[in-house]
Short mmCIF file of C-alpha atoms in Angstrom, two decimals:
data_model
loop_
_atom_site.label_atom_id
_atom_site.label_comp_id
_atom_site.label_asym_id
_atom_site.label_seq_id
_atom_site.Cartn_x
_atom_site.Cartn_y
_atom_site.Cartn_z
CA MET A 1 -21.12 20.28 11.71
CA ARG A 2 -24.38 22.13 11.43
CA GLU A 3 -24.38 25.55 10.55
CA THR A 4 -25.95 26.85 13.36
CA ASP A 5 -23.87 25.42 16.11
CA GLN A 6 -20.89 27.67 16.02
CA PRO A 7 -19.99 31.13 14.49
CA ASP A 8 -19.54 30.92 10.98
CA PRO A 9 -15.43 31.03 10.45
CA GLY A 10 -15.59 33.26 7.46
CA LEU A 11 -16.80 36.10 9.60
CA PRO A 12 -14.56 38.70 11.11
CA SER A 13 -14.30 38.20 14.89
CA GLY A 14 -17.04 39.70 16.68
CA THR A 15 -19.45 39.93 14.20
CA ASP A 16 -22.74 38.84 14.76
CA PRO A 17 -23.60 35.69 12.73
CA ASP A 18 -27.25 36.21 12.79
CA SER A 19 -26.72 39.56 11.13
CA ALA A 20 -25.25 37.83 7.86
CA SER A 21 -27.45 36.89 5.11
CA THR A 22 -26.75 33.77 3.26
CA PRO A 23 -25.17 34.49 -0.11
CA THR A 24 -27.04 33.48 -3.00
CA THR A 25 -25.34 35.15 -6.02
CA GLY A 26 -21.57 35.01 -4.93
CA VAL A 27 -21.62 38.72 -3.82
CA PRO A 28 -20.12 39.42 -0.45
CA THR A 29 -22.80 40.81 1.72
CA THR A 30 -20.95 40.97 5.43
CA ARG A 31 -21.12 43.96 7.21
CA ALA A 32 -17.37 44.59 6.72
CA ALA A 33 -17.82 44.17 2.88
CA ARG A 34 -20.82 46.46 3.18
CA LYS A 35 -18.99 49.43 5.10
CA ALA A 36 -15.96 49.10 2.90
CA ALA A 37 -18.10 49.73 0.08
CA ASP A 38 -20.06 52.65 1.64
CA HIS A 39 -16.38 54.05 2.63
CA THR A 40 -15.79 55.05 -1.05
CA GLY A 41 -19.43 55.49 -1.73
CA THR A 42 -19.29 52.88 -4.28
CA PRO A 43 -21.03 49.61 -3.82
CA ALA A 44 -19.26 46.67 -4.60
CA VAL A 45 -21.44 45.26 -7.19
CA GLU A 46 -24.33 47.12 -8.28
CA LYS A 47 -27.21 45.22 -9.53
CA GLY A 48 -27.33 45.27 -13.39
CA SER A 49 -23.47 46.60 -13.51
CA GLY A 50 -21.25 45.09 -16.17
CA LEU A 51 -18.15 43.13 -15.36
CA SER A 52 -15.63 46.41 -15.34
CA GLY A 53 -17.54 47.60 -12.39
CA VAL A 54 -16.86 44.60 -10.40
CA LEU A 55 -12.99 44.82 -11.56
CA THR A 56 -13.03 48.16 -10.42
CA ALA A 57 -14.62 48.02 -6.87
CA ILE A 58 -11.84 44.67 -6.47
CA ARG A 59 -9.01 47.06 -7.32
CA ARG A 60 -10.34 49.58 -4.92
CA HIS A 61 -10.76 47.58 -2.11
CA PRO A 62 -8.84 44.41 -2.30
CA ARG A 63 -8.76 43.62 1.33
CA ALA A 64 -12.56 43.97 1.66
CA TRP A 65 -12.84 41.53 -1.52
CA ILE A 66 -10.63 38.82 -0.20
CA ILE A 67 -12.38 38.54 3.38
CA ALA A 68 -15.72 38.57 1.60
CA ALA A 69 -14.50 35.73 -0.85
CA ALA A 70 -13.41 33.72 2.32
CA SER A 71 -16.47 34.05 4.01
CA ALA A 72 -18.39 32.86 1.06
CA GLY A 73 -16.13 29.95 0.44
CA PHE A 74 -16.41 28.72 4.07
CA VAL A 75 -20.28 29.12 3.82
CA ILE A 76 -20.61 26.76 0.84
CA LEU A 77 -18.08 24.16 2.57
CA GLY A 78 -20.35 24.39 5.68
CA ALA A 79 -23.10 23.84 4.02
CA GLY A 80 -21.84 21.01 1.80
CA SER A 81 -20.61 19.35 5.20
CA VAL A 82 -24.25 19.60 6.55
CA ALA A 83 -25.67 18.02 3.74
CA VAL A 84 -23.12 15.10 3.71
CA GLY A 85 -23.67 14.77 7.56
CA ALA A 86 -27.35 14.48 7.04
CA THR A 87 -26.90 12.01 4.56
CA VAL A 88 -24.67 9.61 6.38
CA GLY A 89 -24.93 10.62 10.05
CA SER A 90 -27.67 10.01 12.59
CA ALA A 91 -29.05 12.62 15.12
CA ASN A 92 -29.11 11.66 18.98
CA ALA A 93 -32.50 12.75 20.93
CA SER A 94 -31.15 16.06 21.78
CA GLY A 95 -30.46 16.84 18.06
CA VAL A 96 -26.52 16.81 18.54
CA PRO A 97 -25.11 14.55 15.79
CA SER A 98 -23.79 11.27 17.08
CA ALA A 99 -20.20 10.17 17.20
CA ARG A 100 -18.82 8.63 13.86
CA PRO A 101 -21.44 6.51 12.61
CA SER A 102 -20.81 2.58 12.37
CA ALA A 103 -20.29 1.37 8.86
CA THR A 104 -23.21 -0.60 7.42
CA ALA A 105 -22.83 -3.25 4.79
CA THR A 106 -24.65 -1.92 1.61
CA LYS A 107 -26.33 -5.04 -0.47
CA THR A 108 -25.14 -5.26 -3.53
CA PRO A 109 -27.93 -4.79 -6.08
CA LYS A 110 -28.65 -7.76 -8.13
CA PRO A 111 -27.61 -7.20 -11.86
CA THR A 112 -30.60 -6.69 -14.03
CA VAL A 113 -30.57 -9.66 -16.53
CA ALA A 114 -31.98 -8.71 -19.67
CA PRO A 115 -34.55 -11.24 -20.85
CA ALA A 116 -33.24 -13.83 -23.09
CA ARG A 117 -33.88 -12.67 -26.80
CA PRO A 118 -36.43 -14.82 -28.33
CA VAL A 119 -35.19 -17.42 -30.51
CA PRO A 120 -37.59 -18.17 -33.66
CA ALA A 121 -38.71 -21.92 -33.51
CA ASP A 122 -37.45 -24.27 -36.24
CA ALA A 123 -39.46 -24.23 -39.20
CA PRO A 124 -41.54 -27.16 -39.68
CA ALA A 125 -40.37 -29.57 -42.31
CA ALA A 126 -41.87 -28.66 -45.83
CA SER A 127 -44.56 -31.50 -46.37
CA ARG A 128 -44.81 -32.92 -49.66
CA MET A 129 -48.68 -31.77 -51.45
CA ARG A 130 -50.11 -34.87 -52.54
CA THR A 131 -52.98 -34.52 -55.04
CA CYS A 132 -54.08 -38.35 -55.76
CA SER A 133 -57.16 -38.96 -54.05
CA VAL A 134 -59.28 -42.04 -53.01
CA ALA A 135 -61.96 -40.05 -51.23
CA GLY A 136 -64.85 -40.90 -53.51
CA LEU A 137 -63.71 -44.48 -53.51
CA SER A 138 -63.44 -44.68 -49.82
CA GLN A 139 -67.22 -43.55 -49.29
CA ASP A 140 -68.54 -46.45 -51.47
CA GLY A 141 -71.54 -47.69 -49.59
CA ARG A 142 -70.66 -51.12 -49.95
CA LEU A 143 -67.91 -50.52 -47.63
CA GLY A 144 -70.18 -49.97 -44.70
CA THR A 145 -68.37 -48.57 -41.87
CA LEU A 146 -64.71 -48.28 -42.98
CA SER A 147 -61.40 -48.72 -41.30
CA ALA A 148 -58.46 -48.40 -43.17
CA GLN A 149 -54.93 -47.08 -43.14
CA VAL A 150 -52.23 -47.10 -45.80
CA VAL A 151 -48.29 -46.57 -45.02
CA ASN A 152 -45.55 -46.11 -47.29
CA ALA A 153 -43.08 -48.87 -46.34
CA LYS A 154 -39.89 -47.31 -47.18
CA THR A 155 -40.62 -43.76 -45.42
CA GLY A 156 -43.30 -44.99 -42.42
CA GLU A 157 -45.18 -42.23 -43.65
CA VAL A 158 -48.89 -42.41 -43.08
CA LEU A 159 -50.56 -41.75 -46.43
CA PHE A 160 -54.46 -42.36 -46.03
CA ASP A 161 -56.19 -42.93 -42.60
CA ARG A 162 -59.96 -43.54 -41.94
CA ASN A 163 -60.36 -44.95 -38.36
CA GLY A 164 -56.90 -46.44 -38.69
CA THR A 165 -56.36 -46.73 -34.92
CA LYS A 166 -59.79 -47.97 -33.90
CA PRO A 167 -59.55 -51.84 -32.87
CA GLY A 168 -62.26 -53.94 -35.05
CA PRO A 169 -62.67 -57.38 -36.05
CA THR A 170 -60.21 -58.60 -38.47
CA ALA A 171 -61.86 -61.98 -39.91
CA SER A 172 -58.89 -64.03 -41.58
CA VAL A 173 -56.43 -61.30 -41.41
CA LEU A 174 -55.87 -62.25 -37.93
CA LYS A 175 -53.79 -65.29 -39.26
CA THR A 176 -51.22 -62.73 -39.81
CA LEU A 177 -50.57 -62.05 -36.13
CA THR A 178 -51.03 -65.89 -35.37
CA SER A 179 -48.32 -66.57 -37.92
CA ALA A 180 -46.07 -63.94 -36.32
CA ALA A 181 -46.62 -65.17 -32.86
CA ALA A 182 -45.69 -68.97 -33.91
CA LEU A 183 -42.52 -68.03 -35.51
CA GLN A 184 -41.60 -65.88 -32.51
CA VAL A 185 -42.30 -68.32 -29.92
CA LEU A 186 -42.23 -71.90 -31.62
CA GLY A 187 -39.75 -70.72 -34.26
CA PRO A 188 -39.62 -71.70 -38.02
CA ASP A 189 -38.45 -75.14 -37.61
CA TYR A 190 -40.86 -76.34 -35.08
CA ARG A 191 -42.26 -79.70 -35.73
CA VAL A 192 -45.55 -80.75 -33.85
CA SER A 193 -45.31 -84.37 -33.15
CA THR A 194 -47.64 -87.40 -32.37
CA THR A 195 -46.64 -90.23 -30.16
CA VAL A 196 -47.41 -93.37 -28.55
CA VAL A 197 -45.92 -94.82 -25.21
CA LYS A 198 -46.03 -97.70 -23.02
CA GLY A 199 -48.79 -97.76 -20.57
CA SER A 200 -48.97 -98.73 -17.04
CA ALA A 201 -50.44 -102.24 -17.93
CA PRO A 202 -48.75 -105.01 -19.69
CA GLY A 203 -49.56 -104.89 -23.44
CA GLN A 204 -51.14 -101.38 -22.89
CA ILE A 205 -50.19 -98.60 -25.26
CA VAL A 206 -50.91 -94.83 -25.15
CA LEU A 207 -51.81 -92.54 -28.30
CA VAL A 208 -50.58 -89.28 -27.38
CA GLY A 209 -51.96 -86.14 -29.14
CA GLY A 210 -49.42 -83.39 -29.67
CA GLY A 211 -52.05 -81.01 -31.54
CA ASP A 212 -50.88 -81.99 -35.18
CA VAL A 213 -54.15 -81.63 -37.22
CA THR A 214 -52.52 -82.31 -40.72
CA LEU A 215 -51.90 -85.97 -39.30
CA SER A 216 -53.59 -87.92 -42.08
CA ARG A 217 -55.49 -91.10 -42.20
CA LEU A 218 -54.92 -91.89 -45.88
CA PRO A 219 -52.49 -94.92 -46.60
CA ASP A 220 -49.19 -94.85 -48.00
CA GLY A 221 -49.15 -93.54 -51.53
CA GLN A 222 -52.29 -91.38 -51.12
CA ASN A 223 -51.82 -87.56 -50.56
CA SER A 224 -54.18 -85.71 -48.38
CA PHE A 225 -55.18 -82.02 -48.64
CA TYR A 226 -51.89 -81.44 -46.38
CA THR A 227 -48.84 -81.28 -48.15
CA GLY A 228 -46.38 -83.64 -46.72
CA ALA A 229 -48.63 -84.57 -43.86
CA PRO A 230 -47.48 -87.57 -41.48
CA LYS A 231 -49.58 -90.95 -41.58
CA ILE A 232 -51.21 -92.46 -38.68
CA GLN A 233 -50.27 -95.63 -40.73
CA ASP A 234 -46.85 -94.97 -40.12
CA LEU A 235 -47.26 -94.55 -36.48
CA ALA A 236 -49.20 -97.83 -36.24
CA THR A 237 -46.33 -99.71 -38.04
CA GLN A 238 -43.80 -98.14 -35.85
CA VAL A 239 -45.88 -99.52 -32.56
CA LYS A 240 -45.90 -102.92 -34.08
CA GLN A 241 -42.08 -103.16 -34.96
CA ALA A 242 -41.35 -101.63 -31.33
CA LEU A 243 -43.63 -104.51 -29.62
CA GLY A 244 -41.69 -107.14 -31.53
CA GLY A 245 -45.07 -109.36 -31.85
CA GLN A 246 -46.11 -108.57 -28.19
CA ALA A 247 -49.99 -108.32 -28.14
CA ILE A 248 -51.81 -105.06 -27.41
CA THR A 249 -54.18 -105.36 -24.60
CA SER A 250 -55.79 -101.83 -24.77
CA ILE A 251 -55.22 -98.38 -26.21
CA VAL A 252 -55.28 -95.27 -23.53
CA VAL A 253 -55.84 -91.89 -25.47
CA ASP A 254 -54.21 -89.02 -24.18
CA THR A 255 -55.66 -85.66 -25.26
CA SER A 256 -55.15 -83.56 -22.60
CA LEU A 257 -52.43 -81.20 -24.28
CA PHE A 258 -55.48 -78.98 -25.37
CA GLY A 259 -58.27 -77.86 -22.91
CA GLY A 260 -61.58 -77.30 -23.40
CA PRO A 261 -64.14 -76.16 -24.78
CA VAL A 262 -63.49 -77.60 -28.20
CA TRP A 263 -65.39 -75.08 -29.84
CA GLN A 264 -65.23 -70.98 -29.67
CA PRO A 265 -68.65 -69.86 -28.30
CA SER A 266 -68.62 -67.18 -30.60
CA TRP A 267 -68.41 -69.29 -33.63
CA ASP A 268 -71.35 -70.44 -35.61
CA GLU A 269 -70.96 -74.24 -35.52
CA GLN A 270 -73.89 -74.76 -38.03
CA GLU A 271 -72.10 -72.28 -40.64
CA GLU A 272 -68.55 -73.36 -39.88
CA ARG A 273 -68.08 -76.91 -39.16
CA VAL A 274 -71.25 -78.32 -41.27
CA VAL A 275 -72.30 -76.03 -43.92
CA GLU A 276 -68.96 -74.65 -45.09
CA GLY A 277 -66.88 -77.19 -43.35
CA SER A 278 -63.99 -74.74 -42.35
CA THR A 279 -63.20 -75.34 -39.12
CA SER A 280 -62.86 -78.66 -36.94
CA TYR A 281 -63.42 -79.11 -33.25
CA ILE A 282 -59.92 -77.84 -31.78
CA THR A 283 -58.34 -81.25 -30.22
CA ALA A 284 -55.13 -82.16 -29.70
CA LEU A 285 -55.62 -85.26 -31.63
CA GLN A 286 -57.34 -85.93 -35.19
CA VAL A 287 -56.96 -86.65 -38.87
CA ASP A 288 -56.77 -84.61 -41.82
CA GLY A 289 -58.13 -81.36 -39.77
CA ASP A 290 -61.28 -83.98 -39.15
CA ARG A 291 -62.50 -83.49 -42.98
CA ASN A 292 -65.04 -86.28 -44.19
CA ASP A 293 -62.90 -85.76 -47.41
CA PRO A 294 -59.45 -85.47 -46.54
CA THR A 295 -58.56 -84.08 -49.94
CA ALA A 296 -60.98 -81.24 -50.11
CA ILE A 297 -60.03 -77.54 -48.86
CA GLU A 298 -63.45 -77.66 -47.17
CA SER A 299 -65.34 -80.27 -46.38
CA PRO A 300 -68.00 -81.08 -43.20
CA ARG A 301 -66.27 -82.08 -40.03
CA SER A 302 -67.37 -84.46 -37.46
CA THR A 303 -68.69 -84.19 -33.89
CA ASP A 304 -65.69 -86.58 -32.60
CA PRO A 305 -62.56 -85.86 -34.23
CA VAL A 306 -60.71 -88.05 -31.82
CA GLY A 307 -62.95 -91.01 -32.11
CA ARG A 308 -62.19 -91.06 -36.14
CA ALA A 309 -58.33 -90.65 -35.42
CA VAL A 310 -58.31 -93.67 -33.02
CA GLN A 311 -60.54 -95.52 -35.56
CA TYR A 312 -57.93 -95.50 -38.11
CA PHE A 313 -55.11 -96.08 -35.90
CA GLN A 314 -56.70 -99.49 -34.81
CA GLN A 315 -57.34 -100.15 -38.33
CA TYR A 316 -53.73 -100.05 -38.95
CA LEU A 317 -52.69 -102.01 -36.10
CA GLY A 318 -55.11 -104.64 -36.81
CA THR A 319 -56.91 -104.67 -33.41
CA ASP A 320 -59.77 -104.03 -31.78
CA VAL A 321 -59.03 -103.68 -27.87
CA PRO A 322 -60.67 -101.26 -25.74
CA VAL A 323 -59.95 -97.77 -25.89
CA SER A 324 -60.32 -95.26 -22.89
CA GLN A 325 -59.14 -91.63 -22.05
CA GLY A 326 -56.37 -91.06 -19.91
CA THR A 327 -52.90 -89.62 -19.87
CA ALA A 328 -49.52 -91.07 -20.43
CA PRO A 329 -47.51 -92.17 -17.37
CA ALA A 330 -44.66 -89.73 -16.72
CA GLY A 331 -41.48 -90.98 -18.35
CA ALA A 332 -42.97 -93.63 -20.22
CA GLN A 333 -40.81 -95.29 -22.69
CA GLN A 334 -41.62 -94.10 -26.48
CA LEU A 335 -42.61 -96.61 -29.12
CA ALA A 336 -43.46 -94.68 -31.86
CA ALA A 337 -43.68 -91.00 -33.29
CA VAL A 338 -44.30 -88.97 -36.29
CA GLN A 339 -43.82 -85.31 -36.95
CA SER A 340 -45.69 -82.34 -38.95
CA GLN A 341 -43.87 -80.42 -41.69
CA PRO A 342 -42.32 -77.41 -39.95
CA VAL A 343 -44.12 -74.21 -38.73
CA THR A 344 -43.05 -72.35 -42.14
CA THR A 345 -44.86 -75.04 -44.03
CA LEU A 346 -47.95 -74.94 -41.92
CA ILE A 347 -48.00 -71.41 -42.15
CA ASP A 348 -47.45 -71.29 -45.99
CA GLN A 349 -50.44 -73.42 -46.44
CA ALA A 350 -52.68 -71.92 -43.92
CA MET A 351 -52.11 -68.38 -45.49
CA LYS A 352 -52.87 -69.38 -49.00
CA VAL A 353 -56.16 -71.13 -48.47
CA SER A 354 -56.89 -69.45 -45.14
CA ASP A 355 -57.08 -72.60 -43.31
CA ASN A 356 -59.11 -72.17 -39.80
CA THR A 357 -58.02 -75.44 -38.28
CA ILE A 358 -54.01 -74.97 -38.73
CA MET A 359 -54.13 -71.63 -37.29
CA GLU A 360 -56.22 -72.56 -34.36
CA GLU A 361 -53.32 -75.32 -33.65
CA LEU A 362 -50.86 -72.84 -33.91
CA ALA A 363 -52.34 -70.33 -31.61
CA ARG A 364 -52.90 -73.10 -28.98
CA LEU A 365 -49.31 -74.17 -29.31
CA VAL A 366 -48.33 -70.63 -28.69
CA ALA A 367 -50.11 -70.06 -25.51
CA ILE A 368 -48.85 -73.31 -23.95
CA LYS A 369 -45.63 -72.39 -24.96
CA THR A 370 -45.74 -68.84 -23.35
CA GLY A 371 -47.21 -70.59 -20.56
CA ALA A 372 -50.67 -68.64 -20.64
CA GLY A 373 -52.56 -71.81 -20.61
CA ASN A 374 -54.10 -74.38 -22.93
CA THR A 375 -57.60 -73.06 -23.76
CA PHE A 376 -59.32 -70.66 -26.15
CA ALA A 377 -58.92 -68.12 -22.87
CA ALA A 378 -55.58 -68.33 -22.81
CA GLU A 379 -54.58 -67.38 -26.38
CA ASN A 380 -55.23 -63.73 -25.97
CA ALA A 381 -52.12 -63.47 -23.55
CA GLY A 382 -50.32 -65.98 -25.19
CA VAL A 383 -50.28 -64.61 -28.77
CA ILE A 384 -49.77 -61.05 -27.39
CA ALA A 385 -46.72 -62.05 -25.45
CA ALA A 386 -45.47 -63.69 -28.42
CA LEU A 387 -46.01 -60.42 -30.66
CA LYS A 388 -44.24 -58.24 -28.10
CA PRO A 389 -40.50 -58.79 -29.51
CA TYR A 390 -41.84 -57.32 -32.77
CA GLY A 391 -41.67 -53.84 -30.91
CA ILE A 392 -45.35 -52.51 -32.33
CA ASP A 393 -47.49 -51.10 -29.99
CA THR A 394 -50.05 -53.84 -29.01
CA THR A 395 -52.55 -51.61 -27.56
CA GLY A 396 -56.42 -52.38 -28.29
CA ILE A 397 -55.38 -55.96 -29.44
CA HIS A 398 -57.69 -58.63 -28.24
CA ILE A 399 -57.30 -62.16 -29.45
CA ALA A 400 -60.44 -64.24 -29.04
CA ASP A 401 -59.17 -67.30 -31.33
CA GLY A 402 -56.22 -68.03 -33.86
CA SER A 403 -58.22 -67.83 -37.04
CA GLY A 404 -59.96 -64.98 -36.96
CA LEU A 405 -63.40 -66.55 -37.13
CA SER A 406 -64.58 -64.74 -33.88
CA ALA A 407 -66.53 -61.11 -34.21
CA ASP A 408 -64.90 -60.70 -30.75
CA ASN A 409 -61.36 -60.45 -32.12
CA ALA A 410 -59.87 -56.69 -32.34
CA VAL A 411 -56.86 -55.50 -34.06
CA PRO A 412 -56.53 -51.76 -35.32
CA PRO A 413 -55.67 -51.28 -39.27
CA SER A 414 -52.50 -49.32 -37.70
CA TYR A 415 -50.96 -52.43 -35.79
CA LEU A 416 -51.43 -54.46 -39.49
CA THR A 417 -49.58 -51.77 -41.68
CA ARG A 418 -46.62 -51.76 -39.25
CA LEU A 419 -46.46 -55.56 -38.90
CA PHE A 420 -46.49 -55.93 -42.92
CA VAL A 421 -43.55 -53.36 -43.16
CA LYS A 422 -41.63 -56.31 -41.16
CA VAL A 423 -43.13 -58.95 -43.37
CA LEU A 424 -42.02 -57.22 -46.61
CA ASN A 425 -38.57 -56.82 -44.88
CA ARG A 426 -38.59 -60.25 -44.17
CA GLN A 427 -37.55 -59.34 -40.54
CA ASN A 428 -37.39 -62.11 -37.70
CA GLY A 429 -38.44 -64.84 -40.33
CA LEU A 430 -41.69 -63.42 -41.45
CA GLY A 431 -40.65 -63.69 -44.95
CA VAL A 432 -42.36 -67.12 -44.88
CA VAL A 433 -45.64 -64.90 -44.52
CA TYR A 434 -44.96 -62.70 -47.43
CA ASP A 435 -44.30 -65.95 -49.29
CA GLY A 436 -47.97 -67.50 -48.26
CA LEU A 437 -49.90 -64.49 -49.22
CA PRO A 438 -52.52 -64.69 -51.96
CA VAL A 439 -51.64 -62.37 -54.78
CA SER A 440 -54.25 -60.34 -56.63
CA GLY A 441 -55.63 -62.05 -59.90
CA GLU A 442 -53.24 -65.09 -59.47
CA SER A 443 -53.09 -67.03 -56.34
CA GLY A 444 -55.06 -68.39 -53.16
CA THR A 445 -58.13 -66.50 -52.00
CA LEU A 446 -57.39 -63.69 -54.22
CA GLY A 447 -56.88 -65.80 -57.52
CA PRO A 448 -58.94 -66.29 -60.28
CA GLY A 449 -61.35 -68.89 -58.64
CA TYR A 450 -62.59 -66.01 -56.20
CA ALA A 451 -63.40 -63.34 -58.80
CA ARG A 452 -61.19 -60.88 -56.89
CA PHE A 453 -59.32 -57.76 -58.82
CA THR A 454 -61.17 -58.42 -62.10
CA GLY A 455 -62.67 -55.88 -64.69
CA ALA A 456 -61.02 -52.36 -63.91
CA ASN A 457 -59.13 -53.82 -61.07
CA ALA A 458 -57.26 -56.22 -63.20
CA VAL A 459 -54.75 -53.35 -63.70
CA ALA A 460 -53.34 -54.40 -59.99
CA ARG A 461 -53.22 -57.67 -61.00
CA GLY A 462 -49.83 -59.32 -59.41
CA ALA A 463 -49.29 -56.04 -57.59
CA VAL A 464 -51.01 -56.75 -54.23
CA HIS A 465 -49.94 -59.42 -51.79
CA ALA A 466 -52.46 -59.65 -49.26
CA LYS A 467 -54.56 -61.75 -46.41
CA THR A 468 -58.32 -62.01 -47.13
CA GLY A 469 -61.05 -62.14 -44.41
CA TRP A 470 -64.64 -62.69 -44.12
CA ILE A 471 -67.39 -62.93 -41.34
CA ASP A 472 -70.81 -62.07 -40.97
CA ASN A 473 -70.38 -58.37 -40.22
CA GLY A 474 -66.97 -57.72 -42.17
CA TYR A 475 -64.75 -58.00 -45.32
CA THR A 476 -61.33 -57.40 -44.49
CA LEU A 477 -58.05 -57.28 -46.80
CA SER A 478 -54.63 -56.59 -45.53
CA GLY A 479 -51.14 -56.95 -46.71
CA ILE A 480 -48.66 -55.14 -49.39
CA VAL A 481 -49.03 -53.22 -52.59
CA THR A 482 -46.07 -52.62 -54.92
CA ALA A 483 -47.59 -49.56 -56.60
CA ALA A 484 -47.66 -48.25 -60.30
CA ASP A 485 -44.93 -45.67 -59.46
CA GLY A 486 -43.03 -48.51 -57.43
CA THR A 487 -43.64 -47.38 -53.86
CA PRO A 488 -43.98 -50.26 -51.69
CA LEU A 489 -47.15 -49.71 -49.77
CA THR A 490 -48.72 -51.42 -46.73
CA PHE A 491 -52.58 -51.30 -46.08
CA ALA A 492 -55.25 -52.74 -43.99
CA VAL A 493 -58.98 -52.07 -44.98
CA PHE A 494 -61.80 -53.19 -42.98
CA ALA A 495 -65.47 -52.97 -44.25
CA LEU A 496 -67.65 -53.43 -41.45
CA GLY A 497 -71.25 -53.43 -39.93
CA ASN A 498 -74.02 -53.89 -42.64
CA VAL A 499 -72.16 -55.38 -45.55
CA SER A 500 -72.36 -58.25 -48.24
CA ASP A 501 -70.42 -59.98 -50.64
CA ASN A 502 -70.23 -57.02 -52.84
CA ALA A 503 -67.93 -55.58 -50.56
CA LYS A 504 -65.04 -57.70 -51.67
CA GLN A 505 -65.07 -55.76 -55.22
CA ALA A 506 -65.59 -51.95 -53.28
CA ILE A 507 -62.14 -53.12 -51.41
CA ASP A 508 -60.59 -54.18 -54.52
CA THR A 509 -61.32 -50.97 -56.30
CA LEU A 510 -59.99 -49.18 -53.39
CA VAL A 511 -56.84 -51.30 -52.97
CA THR A 512 -56.45 -50.38 -56.71
CA GLY A 513 -56.65 -46.69 -55.98
CA PHE A 514 -53.90 -47.06 -53.71
CA TYR A 515 -51.94 -48.91 -56.22
CA LYS A 516 -52.52 -46.30 -58.99
CA CYS A 517 -51.83 -43.17 -56.65
CA GLY A 518 -48.41 -44.82 -55.03
CA ASP A 519 -46.52 -42.22 -53.03
CA ASN A 520 -48.83 -39.40 -54.13
CA LEU A 521 -51.91 -40.69 -52.38
CA SER A 522 -53.64 -37.81 -50.52
CA ASN A 523 -55.46 -38.38 -47.01
CA ASN A 524 -57.99 -35.62 -48.43
#
């Protein structure tokens, strides 16, 4: 209850509550107490008096002090009740307290969650401070615009990088990708067949080109440039035996396995086919890579490789019957067949001497096998599909041909450094690629006849297994270095742009720098 509602229960009956003052010091102030004090002429408590004066007053007038004390206690309790009521009660419009207030649920405050203590990040792993720099060598003007990368083949760490992820023309280094694609899709033991079947007319035979460019026109006992090549003479001998003396009335030639055009539009035909003699028209039937000299590495090629092959076939058959272009009847009886060396041998030969025609054959067969098509245009999809299982990102790669002759090819050096790690480890049959790589100062296009790794660079003789490359706007080299400290390194160097033949020596010098530095090679 509020203290103004009823007389204070601590006052004597008949006392006017308005005449009482609120105690502030604990001293009785009721009229009865004052009267008791006045009766003796001694105040209950005097301002400034000591404790003894208070005790004396209590002893003289105990009744009055008891009443006063009780009154003061009720006043204090009343004040406390009012305070509690003000806190938990609510007044109605007349100012009278309401009945017992209804209980209301008090929301439990959400506990304050202390912020998580910051946890220090893991300290970065200490990286080795490498001090062997080839920065000066990499700035050689003979290198033109340099794209290069070097990787520690054991750890996968990139030791040196200059535009290493930028795709660029590879020249003949592309043969590494073509080889890897052929091993993956065709398989290491695949052999290319050239066959003869019966035609649709009596006495007619059909010569079917299977894409083997190594088929040789040389007679038994004579070896062509391609080691172990099959002979078109053997094919003719088998046909005569199968016919048992039956006369041949006509010959149909089926070269439909490969679609046109027979020359990649971005190639320099005068340079490659005629002057240098490195590349033939790409047809499904030809002999000796269509070389004028079947025993030479490079020799001018003709404008009619199919006609040249048919000429020698007729010669060994001993007939000059009419010849026409066509296709073999479905399910026709086979009369004869010869096979190339396995893919592993073809890759080995082509890598050592950078044979363009074999690599074009393999790229076309890969495109056909993957279902991409049978033309130059199909090789991009075919080769890239064949490379996917190796698990290396093929982003940025574009395949314009199988040999690397086209400046339209594009491969980043970083792809080659990863691929050569697999070559070094002989994964997925890629050991044959390693075995076919030229060796610095010793074999292939890095051997003595090519003036590579000579002079001061001879220190790296025998330590570099790599594929060479050259086109009009670039020189390239990519492969594996066994460094002086024993570290196996994979590398790719592209010297692109306005470069000349002396770029090869600048590349050799840079790679010799890789050899000398080994795992201490710095990227600075």
